């Protein structure tokens, strides 16, 4: 909820000073995480197949971060969406706030300690079918704010995850693995991406913890 100010003062602040977004006492999470039962049904509907085109991947094939509104790009929008008491400057850079990383349970008060993770990594998406997409489709995937694809997490944890799927990397917090699997499945289902048999088995095991 934004601070209560008059319309004239709000306009003046937006031009001359910093802007403030208060997200409340609890941290937010990305939208669109399905229930475990829905996730299980969608997992069953996904196509199991071998990955391909690994050697042709480039991160530049997925344009990001793009401008979302005003001076705010995708990263800055997620920081505002998922943080608590986030204050941004006139360039939309977060200058204060706090962020909870559900992957490892850490809380951070500096935006520089936060990475915006693609739940399904860009390289994983490429290997699973995105190699055949248009650039516009890959741009939409890399900047998807409508589903559970973008997460504010501890930077070095995101780097450890890299482009791994759940068969080789899972969050260190066991209590979050149900939500992680559900979000992963939702993204793959939304974009009609394939998955490997080892990946499917790992996701089924994760859903069993729900």
mmCIF file of C-alpha atoms in Angstrom:
data_model
loop_
_atom_site.group_PDB
_atom_site.id
_atom_site.type_symbol
_atom_site.label_atom_id
_atom_site.label_comp_id
_atom_site.label_asym_id
_atom_site.label_seq_id
_atom_site.Cartn_x
_atom_site.Cartn_y
_atom_site.Cartn_z
ATOM 1 C CA UNK A 1 0.000 0.000 0.000
ATOM 2 C CA UNK A 2 1.450 3.369 -0.969
ATOM 3 C CA UNK A 3 1.689 6.215 1.522
ATOM 4 C CA UNK A 4 -1.346 8.468 1.635
ATOM 5 C CA UNK A 5 -0.487 11.761 -0.006
ATOM 6 C CA UNK A 6 -2.355 14.336 -1.988
ATOM 7 C CA UNK A 7 -2.369 13.991 -5.755
ATOM 8 C CA UNK A 8 -0.232 17.086 -6.172
ATOM 9 C CA UNK A 9 2.338 15.916 -3.652
ATOM 10 C CA UNK A 10 2.429 12.466 -5.198
ATOM 11 C CA UNK A 11 3.175 13.972 -8.583
ATOM 12 C CA UNK A 12 5.924 16.128 -7.116
ATOM 13 C CA UNK A 13 7.479 13.173 -5.321
ATOM 14 C CA UNK A 14 7.500 11.057 -8.465
ATOM 15 C CA UNK A 15 9.466 13.740 -10.296
ATOM 16 C CA UNK A 16 11.808 15.121 -7.646
ATOM 17 C CA UNK A 17 12.226 12.574 -4.890
ATOM 18 C CA UNK A 18 12.307 8.857 -4.333
ATOM 19 C CA UNK A 19 9.195 6.715 -4.500
ATOM 20 C CA UNK A 20 8.141 4.244 -1.832
ATOM 21 C CA UNK A 21 6.368 0.940 -2.095
ATOM 22 C CA UNK A 22 5.377 -0.840 1.099
ATOM 23 C CA UNK A 23 4.536 -4.469 0.569
ATOM 24 C CA UNK A 24 3.264 -5.128 4.061
ATOM 25 C CA UNK A 25 4.509 -7.197 6.950
ATOM 26 C CA UNK A 26 4.846 -10.439 4.970
ATOM 27 C CA UNK A 27 6.940 -11.192 1.921
ATOM 28 C CA UNK A 28 5.106 -11.980 -1.282
ATOM 29 C CA UNK A 29 5.509 -14.975 -3.565
ATOM 30 C CA UNK A 30 5.089 -15.227 -7.330
ATOM 31 C CA UNK A 31 1.536 -15.817 -8.577
ATOM 32 C CA UNK A 32 0.089 -18.926 -10.122
ATOM 33 C CA UNK A 33 1.525 -21.738 -8.008
ATOM 34 C CA UNK A 34 -0.956 -24.614 -8.441
ATOM 35 C CA UNK A 35 -2.204 -26.901 -5.685
ATOM 36 C CA UNK A 36 -0.263 -30.161 -5.324
ATOM 37 C CA UNK A 37 -3.138 -32.120 -6.896
ATOM 38 C CA UNK A 38 -3.275 -29.783 -9.891
ATOM 39 C CA UNK A 39 0.507 -29.911 -10.191
ATOM 40 C CA UNK A 40 0.423 -33.704 -10.182
ATOM 41 C CA UNK A 41 -2.202 -33.749 -12.928
ATOM 42 C CA UNK A 42 -0.193 -31.322 -15.024
ATOM 43 C CA UNK A 43 2.989 -33.299 -14.464
ATOM 44 C CA UNK A 44 1.235 -36.379 -15.826
ATOM 45 C CA UNK A 45 0.252 -34.399 -18.933
ATOM 46 C CA UNK A 46 3.794 -33.274 -19.745
ATOM 47 C CA UNK A 47 5.747 -35.008 -22.497
ATOM 48 C CA UNK A 48 8.803 -36.982 -21.419
ATOM 49 C CA UNK A 49 11.630 -36.775 -23.916
ATOM 50 C CA UNK A 50 15.342 -36.323 -24.385
ATOM 51 C CA UNK A 51 16.855 -32.867 -24.298
ATOM 52 C CA UNK A 52 18.355 -31.435 -27.463
ATOM 53 C CA UNK A 53 20.209 -28.465 -28.954
ATOM 54 C CA UNK A 54 22.365 -28.066 -25.837
ATOM 55 C CA UNK A 55 25.346 -26.905 -27.885
ATOM 56 C CA UNK A 56 23.438 -24.093 -29.582
ATOM 57 C CA UNK A 57 22.194 -22.305 -26.448
ATOM 58 C CA UNK A 58 23.023 -18.661 -25.748
ATOM 59 C CA UNK A 59 21.548 -16.546 -22.970
ATOM 60 C CA UNK A 60 21.221 -13.722 -25.487
ATOM 61 C CA UNK A 61 18.426 -15.690 -27.171
ATOM 62 C CA UNK A 62 16.202 -14.742 -24.174
ATOM 63 C CA UNK A 63 16.078 -10.909 -24.014
ATOM 64 C CA UNK A 64 15.910 -9.710 -20.401
ATOM 65 C CA UNK A 65 15.508 -7.682 -18.313
ATOM 66 C CA UNK A 66 12.986 -5.614 -20.283
ATOM 67 C CA UNK A 67 11.213 -2.408 -19.277
ATOM 68 C CA UNK A 68 7.938 -3.196 -17.518
ATOM 69 C CA UNK A 69 6.678 0.230 -16.484
ATOM 70 C CA UNK A 70 8.272 3.661 -16.468
ATOM 71 C CA UNK A 71 11.904 3.175 -15.468
ATOM 72 C CA UNK A 72 11.315 -0.248 -13.888
ATOM 73 C CA UNK A 73 12.670 -3.348 -15.591
ATOM 74 C CA UNK A 74 11.717 -6.935 -14.805
ATOM 75 C CA UNK A 75 14.285 -7.429 -12.047
ATOM 76 C CA UNK A 76 13.259 -4.226 -10.299
ATOM 77 C CA UNK A 77 9.591 -5.130 -10.621
ATOM 78 C CA UNK A 78 10.141 -8.503 -8.927
ATOM 79 C CA UNK A 79 12.149 -6.883 -6.136
ATOM 80 C CA UNK A 80 9.237 -4.516 -5.482
ATOM 81 C CA UNK A 81 6.638 -7.266 -5.811
ATOM 82 C CA UNK A 82 8.250 -9.797 -3.488
ATOM 83 C CA UNK A 83 10.062 -7.633 -0.952
ATOM 84 C CA UNK A 84 8.779 -5.975 2.212
ATOM 85 C CA UNK A 85 8.912 -2.218 2.815
ATOM 86 C CA UNK A 86 10.778 -1.678 -0.443
ATOM 87 C CA UNK A 87 11.882 1.879 -1.227
ATOM 88 C CA UNK A 88 13.084 2.712 -4.735
ATOM 89 C CA UNK A 89 14.737 5.795 -6.178
ATOM 90 C CA UNK A 90 13.666 7.751 -9.239
ATOM 91 C CA UNK A 91 15.372 5.161 -11.463
ATOM 92 C CA UNK A 92 13.402 2.327 -9.788
ATOM 93 C CA UNK A 93 16.519 0.917 -8.108
ATOM 94 C CA UNK A 94 15.733 -0.563 -4.680
ATOM 95 C CA UNK A 95 17.577 1.435 -2.036
ATOM 96 C CA UNK A 96 16.099 -0.286 1.018
ATOM 97 C CA UNK A 97 13.767 -3.103 1.976
ATOM 98 C CA UNK A 98 13.979 -6.751 2.939
ATOM 99 C CA UNK A 99 13.702 -9.954 0.952
ATOM 100 C CA UNK A 100 13.131 -13.526 2.094
ATOM 101 C CA UNK A 101 14.713 -16.236 -0.023
ATOM 102 C CA UNK A 102 12.472 -19.325 0.158
ATOM 103 C CA UNK A 103 15.174 -21.559 -1.316
ATOM 104 C CA UNK A 104 17.395 -21.296 1.764
ATOM 105 C CA UNK A 105 15.403 -19.346 4.361
ATOM 106 C CA UNK A 106 17.753 -16.346 4.395
ATOM 107 C CA UNK A 107 16.570 -12.748 4.751
ATOM 108 C CA UNK A 108 18.449 -9.909 3.084
ATOM 109 C CA UNK A 109 18.240 -6.131 3.384
ATOM 110 C CA UNK A 110 20.420 -5.253 0.383
ATOM 111 C CA UNK A 111 19.065 -5.762 -3.124
ATOM 112 C CA UNK A 112 22.595 -6.588 -4.263
ATOM 113 C CA UNK A 113 22.355 -9.857 -2.281
ATOM 114 C CA UNK A 114 19.317 -10.923 -4.310
ATOM 115 C CA UNK A 115 19.197 -12.608 -7.702
ATOM 116 C CA UNK A 116 16.010 -13.004 -9.700
ATOM 117 C CA UNK A 117 15.916 -16.700 -10.485
ATOM 118 C CA UNK A 118 14.148 -18.211 -13.462
ATOM 119 C CA UNK A 119 12.352 -21.163 -11.874
ATOM 120 C CA UNK A 120 12.884 -23.100 -15.101
ATOM 121 C CA UNK A 121 16.331 -21.846 -16.163
ATOM 122 C CA UNK A 122 16.714 -20.361 -19.597
ATOM 123 C CA UNK A 123 19.176 -23.048 -20.684
ATOM 124 C CA UNK A 124 16.843 -25.757 -19.390
ATOM 125 C CA UNK A 125 13.959 -24.230 -21.329
ATOM 126 C CA UNK A 126 16.107 -24.121 -24.460
ATOM 127 C CA UNK A 127 16.967 -27.814 -24.154
ATOM 128 C CA UNK A 128 13.322 -28.645 -23.474
ATOM 129 C CA UNK A 129 11.840 -27.021 -26.551
ATOM 130 C CA UNK A 130 12.472 -23.264 -26.458
ATOM 131 C CA UNK A 131 15.097 -23.671 -29.169
ATOM 132 C CA UNK A 132 12.158 -23.761 -31.609
ATOM 133 C CA UNK A 133 10.479 -20.607 -30.276
ATOM 134 C CA UNK A 134 10.566 -17.120 -31.729
ATOM 135 C CA UNK A 135 12.565 -14.407 -30.001
ATOM 136 C CA UNK A 136 9.295 -12.819 -28.884
ATOM 137 C CA UNK A 137 8.254 -16.070 -27.194
ATOM 138 C CA UNK A 138 11.600 -16.371 -25.450
ATOM 139 C CA UNK A 139 11.386 -12.736 -24.315
ATOM 140 C CA UNK A 140 7.973 -13.417 -22.790
ATOM 141 C CA UNK A 141 9.298 -16.497 -21.005
ATOM 142 C CA UNK A 142 12.342 -14.708 -19.593
ATOM 143 C CA UNK A 143 10.237 -11.854 -18.201
ATOM 144 C CA UNK A 144 7.080 -13.714 -17.143
ATOM 145 C CA UNK A 145 5.435 -11.925 -14.225
ATOM 146 C CA UNK A 146 2.085 -13.708 -14.566
ATOM 147 C CA UNK A 147 3.196 -17.144 -13.370
ATOM 148 C CA UNK A 148 5.652 -18.651 -10.864
ATOM 149 C CA UNK A 149 8.700 -18.265 -13.107
ATOM 150 C CA UNK A 150 10.595 -15.400 -11.416
ATOM 151 C CA UNK A 151 11.780 -15.631 -7.794
ATOM 152 C CA UNK A 152 13.811 -13.285 -5.589
ATOM 153 C CA UNK A 153 16.426 -15.522 -3.956
ATOM 154 C CA UNK A 154 19.877 -15.459 -2.380
ATOM 155 C CA UNK A 155 22.383 -14.719 -5.126
ATOM 156 C CA UNK A 156 24.893 -17.488 -4.444
ATOM 157 C CA UNK A 157 22.080 -20.051 -4.077
ATOM 158 C CA UNK A 158 20.825 -19.088 -7.508
ATOM 159 C CA UNK A 159 24.344 -19.461 -8.837
ATOM 160 C CA UNK A 160 24.597 -22.934 -7.285
ATOM 161 C CA UNK A 161 21.354 -23.925 -8.945
ATOM 162 C CA UNK A 162 22.582 -22.622 -12.315
ATOM 163 C CA UNK A 163 20.688 -24.431 -15.097
ATOM 164 C CA UNK A 164 19.997 -27.656 -13.183
ATOM 165 C CA UNK A 165 16.617 -29.388 -13.059
ATOM 166 C CA UNK A 166 15.160 -30.965 -9.877
ATOM 167 C CA UNK A 167 16.879 -34.287 -10.530
ATOM 168 C CA UNK A 168 20.238 -32.676 -9.676
ATOM 169 C CA UNK A 169 19.310 -29.598 -7.603
ATOM 170 C CA UNK A 170 16.582 -28.888 -5.061
ATOM 171 C CA UNK A 171 16.139 -26.130 -2.441
ATOM 172 C CA UNK A 172 17.931 -26.786 0.827
ATOM 173 C CA UNK A 173 14.719 -26.179 2.782
ATOM 174 C CA UNK A 174 12.702 -29.434 2.636
ATOM 175 C CA UNK A 175 9.504 -27.557 3.502
ATOM 176 C CA UNK A 176 9.723 -25.548 0.305
ATOM 177 C CA UNK A 177 10.223 -28.447 -2.091
ATOM 178 C CA UNK A 178 6.497 -28.997 -2.576
ATOM 179 C CA UNK A 179 5.986 -25.413 -3.721
ATOM 180 C CA UNK A 180 9.152 -25.550 -5.797
ATOM 181 C CA UNK A 181 8.004 -28.663 -7.647
ATOM 182 C CA UNK A 182 4.521 -27.228 -8.163
ATOM 183 C CA UNK A 183 5.953 -23.995 -9.582
ATOM 184 C CA UNK A 184 8.408 -25.857 -11.838
ATOM 185 C CA UNK A 185 5.635 -28.041 -13.219
ATOM 186 C CA UNK A 186 3.371 -25.032 -13.776
ATOM 187 C CA UNK A 187 6.011 -23.255 -15.850
ATOM 188 C CA UNK A 188 6.764 -26.306 -17.963
ATOM 189 C CA UNK A 189 3.053 -26.968 -18.448
ATOM 190 C CA UNK A 190 2.284 -23.349 -19.364
ATOM 191 C CA UNK A 191 4.983 -23.291 -22.022
ATOM 192 C CA UNK A 192 4.525 -26.876 -23.221
ATOM 193 C CA UNK A 193 8.117 -27.824 -22.455
ATOM 194 C CA UNK A 194 9.274 -31.422 -22.248
ATOM 195 C CA UNK A 195 10.960 -33.040 -19.274
ATOM 196 C CA UNK A 196 13.364 -35.921 -18.794
ATOM 197 C CA UNK A 197 12.357 -39.119 -17.028
ATOM 198 C CA UNK A 198 14.792 -38.416 -14.159
ATOM 199 C CA UNK A 199 13.303 -34.943 -13.801
ATOM 200 C CA UNK A 200 9.777 -36.352 -13.662
ATOM 201 C CA UNK A 201 10.725 -38.876 -10.978
ATOM 202 C CA UNK A 202 12.336 -36.128 -8.881
ATOM 203 C CA UNK A 203 9.244 -33.942 -9.198
ATOM 204 C CA UNK A 204 6.981 -36.809 -8.174
ATOM 205 C CA UNK A 205 9.147 -37.383 -5.100
ATOM 206 C CA UNK A 206 8.992 -33.684 -4.246
ATOM 207 C CA UNK A 207 5.207 -33.636 -4.572
ATOM 208 C CA UNK A 208 5.000 -36.580 -2.179
ATOM 209 C CA UNK A 209 6.234 -34.202 0.537
ATOM 210 C CA UNK A 210 3.206 -31.947 0.173
#
